[in-house]
CSV table of C-alpha atoms in Angstrom, one decimal:
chain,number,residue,atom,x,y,z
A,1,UNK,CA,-12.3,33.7,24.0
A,2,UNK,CA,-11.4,31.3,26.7
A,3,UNK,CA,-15.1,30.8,27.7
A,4,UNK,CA,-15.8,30.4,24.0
A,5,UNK,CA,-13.6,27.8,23.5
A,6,UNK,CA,-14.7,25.6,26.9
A,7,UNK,CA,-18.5,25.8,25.9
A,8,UNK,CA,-17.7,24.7,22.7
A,9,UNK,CA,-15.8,21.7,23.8
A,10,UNK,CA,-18.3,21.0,26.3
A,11,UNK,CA,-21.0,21.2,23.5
A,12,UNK,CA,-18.9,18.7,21.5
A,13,UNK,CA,-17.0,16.1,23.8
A,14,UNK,CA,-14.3,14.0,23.3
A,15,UNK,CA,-15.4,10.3,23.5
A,16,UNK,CA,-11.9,8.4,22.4
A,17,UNK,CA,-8.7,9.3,22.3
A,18,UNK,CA,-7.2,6.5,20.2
A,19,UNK,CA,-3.7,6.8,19.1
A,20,UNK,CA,-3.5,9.9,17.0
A,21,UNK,CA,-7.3,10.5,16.8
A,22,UNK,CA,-9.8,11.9,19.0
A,23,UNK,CA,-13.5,11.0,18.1
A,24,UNK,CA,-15.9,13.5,19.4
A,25,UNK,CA,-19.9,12.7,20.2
A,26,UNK,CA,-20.6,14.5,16.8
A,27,UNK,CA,-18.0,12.1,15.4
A,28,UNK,CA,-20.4,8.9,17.0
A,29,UNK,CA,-24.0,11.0,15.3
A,30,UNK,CA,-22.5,10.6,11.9
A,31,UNK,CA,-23.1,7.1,12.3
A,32,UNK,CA,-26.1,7.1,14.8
A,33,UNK,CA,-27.8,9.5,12.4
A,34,UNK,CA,-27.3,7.7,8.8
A,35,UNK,CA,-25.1,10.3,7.9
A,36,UNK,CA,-21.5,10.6,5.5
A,37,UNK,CA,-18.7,9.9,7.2
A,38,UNK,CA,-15.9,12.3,8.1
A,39,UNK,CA,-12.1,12.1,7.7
A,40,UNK,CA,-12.1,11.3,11.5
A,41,UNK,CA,-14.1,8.2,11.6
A,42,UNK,CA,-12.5,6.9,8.9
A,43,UNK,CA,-8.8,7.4,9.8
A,44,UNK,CA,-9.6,6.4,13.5
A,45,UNK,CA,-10.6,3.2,11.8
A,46,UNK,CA,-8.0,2.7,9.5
A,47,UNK,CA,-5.7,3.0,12.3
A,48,UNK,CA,-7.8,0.5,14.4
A,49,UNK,CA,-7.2,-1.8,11.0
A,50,UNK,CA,-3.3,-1.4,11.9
A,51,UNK,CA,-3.2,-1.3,15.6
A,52,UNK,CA,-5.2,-4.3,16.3
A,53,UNK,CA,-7.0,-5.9,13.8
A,54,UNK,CA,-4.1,-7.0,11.2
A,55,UNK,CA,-1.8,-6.0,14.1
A,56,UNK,CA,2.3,-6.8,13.3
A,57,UNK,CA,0.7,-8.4,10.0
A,58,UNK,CA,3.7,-7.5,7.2
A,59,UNK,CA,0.9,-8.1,4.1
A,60,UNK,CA,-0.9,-5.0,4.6
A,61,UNK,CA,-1.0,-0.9,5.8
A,62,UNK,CA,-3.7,1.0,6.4
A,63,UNK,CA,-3.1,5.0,5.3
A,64,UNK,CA,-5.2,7.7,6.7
A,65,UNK,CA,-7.5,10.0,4.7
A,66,UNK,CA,-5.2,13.1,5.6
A,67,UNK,CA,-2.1,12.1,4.0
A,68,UNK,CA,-4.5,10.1,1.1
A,69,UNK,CA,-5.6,13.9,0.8
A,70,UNK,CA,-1.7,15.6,1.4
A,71,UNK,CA,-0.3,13.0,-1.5
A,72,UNK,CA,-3.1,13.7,-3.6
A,73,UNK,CA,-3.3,17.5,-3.7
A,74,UNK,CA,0.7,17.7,-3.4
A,75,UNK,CA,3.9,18.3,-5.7
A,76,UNK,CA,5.4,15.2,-6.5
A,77,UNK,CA,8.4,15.8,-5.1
A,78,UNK,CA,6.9,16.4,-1.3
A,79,UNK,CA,5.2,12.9,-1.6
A,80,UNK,CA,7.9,10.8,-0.2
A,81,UNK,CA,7.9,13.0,3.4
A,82,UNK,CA,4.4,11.6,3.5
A,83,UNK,CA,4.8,7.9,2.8
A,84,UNK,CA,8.6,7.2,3.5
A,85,UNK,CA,7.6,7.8,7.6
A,86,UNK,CA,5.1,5.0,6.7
A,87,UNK,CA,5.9,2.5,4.4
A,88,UNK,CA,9.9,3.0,3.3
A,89,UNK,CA,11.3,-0.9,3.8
A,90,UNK,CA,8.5,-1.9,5.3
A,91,UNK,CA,7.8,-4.4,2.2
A,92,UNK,CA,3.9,-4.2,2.7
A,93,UNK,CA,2.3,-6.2,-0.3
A,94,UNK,CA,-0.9,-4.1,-0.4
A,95,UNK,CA,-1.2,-0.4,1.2
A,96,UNK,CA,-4.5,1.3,1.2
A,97,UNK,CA,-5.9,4.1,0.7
A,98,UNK,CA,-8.9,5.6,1.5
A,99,UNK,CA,-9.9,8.4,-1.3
A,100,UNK,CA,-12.2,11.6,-1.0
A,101,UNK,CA,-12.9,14.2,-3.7
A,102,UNK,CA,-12.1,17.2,-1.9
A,103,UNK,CA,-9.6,18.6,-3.8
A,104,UNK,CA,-8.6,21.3,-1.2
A,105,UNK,CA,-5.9,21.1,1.5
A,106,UNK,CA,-7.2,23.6,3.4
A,107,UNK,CA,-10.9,23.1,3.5
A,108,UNK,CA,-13.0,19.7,5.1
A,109,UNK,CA,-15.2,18.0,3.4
A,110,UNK,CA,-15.9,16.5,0.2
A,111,UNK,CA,-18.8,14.0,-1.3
A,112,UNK,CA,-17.7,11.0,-1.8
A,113,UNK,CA,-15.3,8.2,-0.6
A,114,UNK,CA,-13.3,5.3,-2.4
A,115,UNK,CA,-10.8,2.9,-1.6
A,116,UNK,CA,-7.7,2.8,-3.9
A,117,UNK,CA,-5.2,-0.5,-3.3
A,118,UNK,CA,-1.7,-0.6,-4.2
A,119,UNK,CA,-0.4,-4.4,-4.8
A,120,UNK,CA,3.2,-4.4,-4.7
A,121,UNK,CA,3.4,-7.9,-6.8
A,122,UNK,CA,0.7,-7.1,-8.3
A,123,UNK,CA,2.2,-3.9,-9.7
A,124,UNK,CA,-1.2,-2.2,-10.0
A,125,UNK,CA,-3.3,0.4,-8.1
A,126,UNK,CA,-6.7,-0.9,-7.8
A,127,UNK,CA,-9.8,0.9,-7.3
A,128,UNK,CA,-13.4,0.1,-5.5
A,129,UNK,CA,-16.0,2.8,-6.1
A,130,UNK,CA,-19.6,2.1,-4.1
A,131,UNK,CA,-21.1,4.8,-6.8
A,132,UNK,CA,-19.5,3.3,-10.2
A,133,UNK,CA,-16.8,5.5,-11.6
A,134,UNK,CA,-17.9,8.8,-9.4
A,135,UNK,CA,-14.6,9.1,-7.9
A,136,UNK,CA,-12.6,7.6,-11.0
A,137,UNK,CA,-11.2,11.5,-11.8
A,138,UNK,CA,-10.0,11.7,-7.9
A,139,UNK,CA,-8.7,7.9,-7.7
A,140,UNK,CA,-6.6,8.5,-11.6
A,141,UNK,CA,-5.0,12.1,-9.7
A,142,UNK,CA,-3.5,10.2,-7.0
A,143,UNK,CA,-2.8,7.4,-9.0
A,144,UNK,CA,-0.2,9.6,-11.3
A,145,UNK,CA,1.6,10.6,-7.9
A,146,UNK,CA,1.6,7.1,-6.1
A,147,UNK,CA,3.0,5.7,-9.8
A,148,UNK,CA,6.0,8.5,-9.4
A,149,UNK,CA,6.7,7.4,-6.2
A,150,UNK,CA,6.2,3.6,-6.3
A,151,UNK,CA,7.8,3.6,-10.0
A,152,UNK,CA,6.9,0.2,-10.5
A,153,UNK,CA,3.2,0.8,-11.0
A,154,UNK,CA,2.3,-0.8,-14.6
A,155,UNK,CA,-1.4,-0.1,-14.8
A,156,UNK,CA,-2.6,3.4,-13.4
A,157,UNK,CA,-6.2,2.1,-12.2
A,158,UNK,CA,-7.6,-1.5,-12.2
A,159,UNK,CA,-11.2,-1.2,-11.3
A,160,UNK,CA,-12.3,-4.4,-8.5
A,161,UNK,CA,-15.7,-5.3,-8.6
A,162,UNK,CA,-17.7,-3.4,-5.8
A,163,UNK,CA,-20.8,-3.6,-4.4
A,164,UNK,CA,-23.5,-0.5,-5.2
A,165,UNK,CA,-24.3,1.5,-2.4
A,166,UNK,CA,-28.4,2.4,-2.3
A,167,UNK,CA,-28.1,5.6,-0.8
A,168,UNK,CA,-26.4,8.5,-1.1
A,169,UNK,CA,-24.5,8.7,2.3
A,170,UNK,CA,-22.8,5.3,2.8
A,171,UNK,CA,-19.9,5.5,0.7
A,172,UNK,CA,-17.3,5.5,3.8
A,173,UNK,CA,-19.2,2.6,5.1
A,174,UNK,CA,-17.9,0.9,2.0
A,175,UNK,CA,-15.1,2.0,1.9
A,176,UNK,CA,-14.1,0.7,5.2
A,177,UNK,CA,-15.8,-2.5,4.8
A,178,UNK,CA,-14.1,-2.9,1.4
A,179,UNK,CA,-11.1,-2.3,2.9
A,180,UNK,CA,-11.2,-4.9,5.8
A,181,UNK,CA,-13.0,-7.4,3.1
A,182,UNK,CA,-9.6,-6.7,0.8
A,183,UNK,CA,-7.5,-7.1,3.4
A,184,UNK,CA,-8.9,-10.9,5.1
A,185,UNK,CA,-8.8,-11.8,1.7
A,186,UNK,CA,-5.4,-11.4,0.4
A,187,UNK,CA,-4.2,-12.2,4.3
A,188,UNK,CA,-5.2,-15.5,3.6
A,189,UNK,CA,-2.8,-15.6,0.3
A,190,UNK,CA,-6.2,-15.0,-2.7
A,191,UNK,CA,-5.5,-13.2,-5.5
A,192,UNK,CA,-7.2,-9.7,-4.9
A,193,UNK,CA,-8.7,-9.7,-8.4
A,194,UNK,CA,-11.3,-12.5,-7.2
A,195,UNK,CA,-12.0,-11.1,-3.8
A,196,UNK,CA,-15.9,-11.0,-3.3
A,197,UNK,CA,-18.0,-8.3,-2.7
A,198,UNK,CA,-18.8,-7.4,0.5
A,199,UNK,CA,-21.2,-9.2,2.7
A,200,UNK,CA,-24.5,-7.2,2.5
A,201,UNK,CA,-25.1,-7.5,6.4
A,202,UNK,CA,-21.9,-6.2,6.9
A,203,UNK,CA,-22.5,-3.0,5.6
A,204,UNK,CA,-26.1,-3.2,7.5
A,205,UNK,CA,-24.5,-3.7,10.7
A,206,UNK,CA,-21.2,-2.2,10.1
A,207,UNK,CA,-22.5,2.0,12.1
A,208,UNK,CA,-24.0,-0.1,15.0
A,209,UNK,CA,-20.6,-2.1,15.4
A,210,UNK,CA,-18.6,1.1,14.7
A,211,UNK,CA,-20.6,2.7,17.1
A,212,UNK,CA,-20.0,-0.3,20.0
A,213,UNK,CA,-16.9,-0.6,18.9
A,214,UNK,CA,-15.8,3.5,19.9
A,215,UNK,CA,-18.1,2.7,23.8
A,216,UNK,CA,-16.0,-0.5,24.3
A,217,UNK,CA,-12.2,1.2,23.4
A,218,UNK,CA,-13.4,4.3,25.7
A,219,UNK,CA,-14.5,1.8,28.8
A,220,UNK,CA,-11.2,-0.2,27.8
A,221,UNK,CA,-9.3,3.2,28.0
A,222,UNK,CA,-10.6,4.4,31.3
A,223,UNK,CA,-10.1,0.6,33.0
A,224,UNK,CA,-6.1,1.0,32.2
């Protein structure tokens, strides 16, 4: 078993180890190769949102796909030992959430990815789907648990107007472009409800710059 478990990790490397999350080199193909993105690209980057883009900023949290998934799938009374560690009097005014259909606990995986946005003044959950309503079924489930433990929530979805993917694979690419877009707007005090659609050459570029992004924190890690 032992020489099992070194091949495979020498088959699949680790190339970041950044905060909580390790990336491995098949981590890095699903965005070299055009492929959909996995829970650990996406909460590596949500966490890179926190740690260092929007860094100390008390407008906006970033929550990763694994507790999205735990809240989701959960009774509603376990919710708060997910997002009390998180956002309990932190007085964030919009905390996002990056959405998958997998509607197992146990099992990876999953189709497709959306962003849902709660806006505390805005006492709203809104909800940016790259493939129209697709994941509207998903987003209105975890909706009905954030609005038991938020309270305040006085519309369960308010759809924002997203840009279409073309493809069938780049729906976490929007999602975490949506996400950042959301975020530099309302940082800058613009009512979420107007933001603009992505920039089309961000989504473009947005795997190669993920992909430099992972090379320059590794280099950065080994330096210190």
């Amino acid at each position: 078993m032992s020489n099992n478990r070194t091949s495979s990790k020498e088959k699949d490397p680790v190339v970041l180890s950044y905060e909580n999350f390790l990336l491995h080199e098949s981590d890095v193909r699903l965005l070299v190769d055009d492929q959909w993105l996995n829970d650990s690209v996406i909460g590596f980057y949500m966490e890179y949102l926190n740690t260092e883009v929007f860094k100390n900023n008390p407008k906006v949290y970033f929550i990763s796909p694994e507790i999205v998934q735990c809240i989701k799938e959960c009774n509603v009374d376990d919710i708060a030992v997910f997002l009390d560690p998180l956002v309990k009097d932190k007085n964030y005014s919009y905390i996002f959430f990056p959405l998958n259909d997998q509607e197992q606990l146990q099992t990876v995986g999953g189709t497709h990815w959306s962003l849902v946005v709660y806006g505390a003044q805005d006492r709203r959950l809104f909800h940016m789907d790259s493939i129209f309503d697709s994941n509207e079924k998903q987003a209105r489930k975890l909706a009905l648990k954030l609005k038991f433990y938020f309270k305040d929530i006085v519309d369960i979805i308010t759809p924002l107007v997203t840009r279409q993917q073309q493809n069938s694979y780049d729906c976490g690419i929007h999602l975490i472009c949506n996400a950042e877009n959301v975020a530099q707007y309302v940082c800058a005090n613009l009512d979420i409800r107007e933001v603009d659609p992505v920039d089309v050459d961000d989504l473009q570029n947005k795997r190669t710059n993920l992909v430099d992004l992972i090379y320059k924190l590794a280099r950065r890690k080994e330096i210190t």
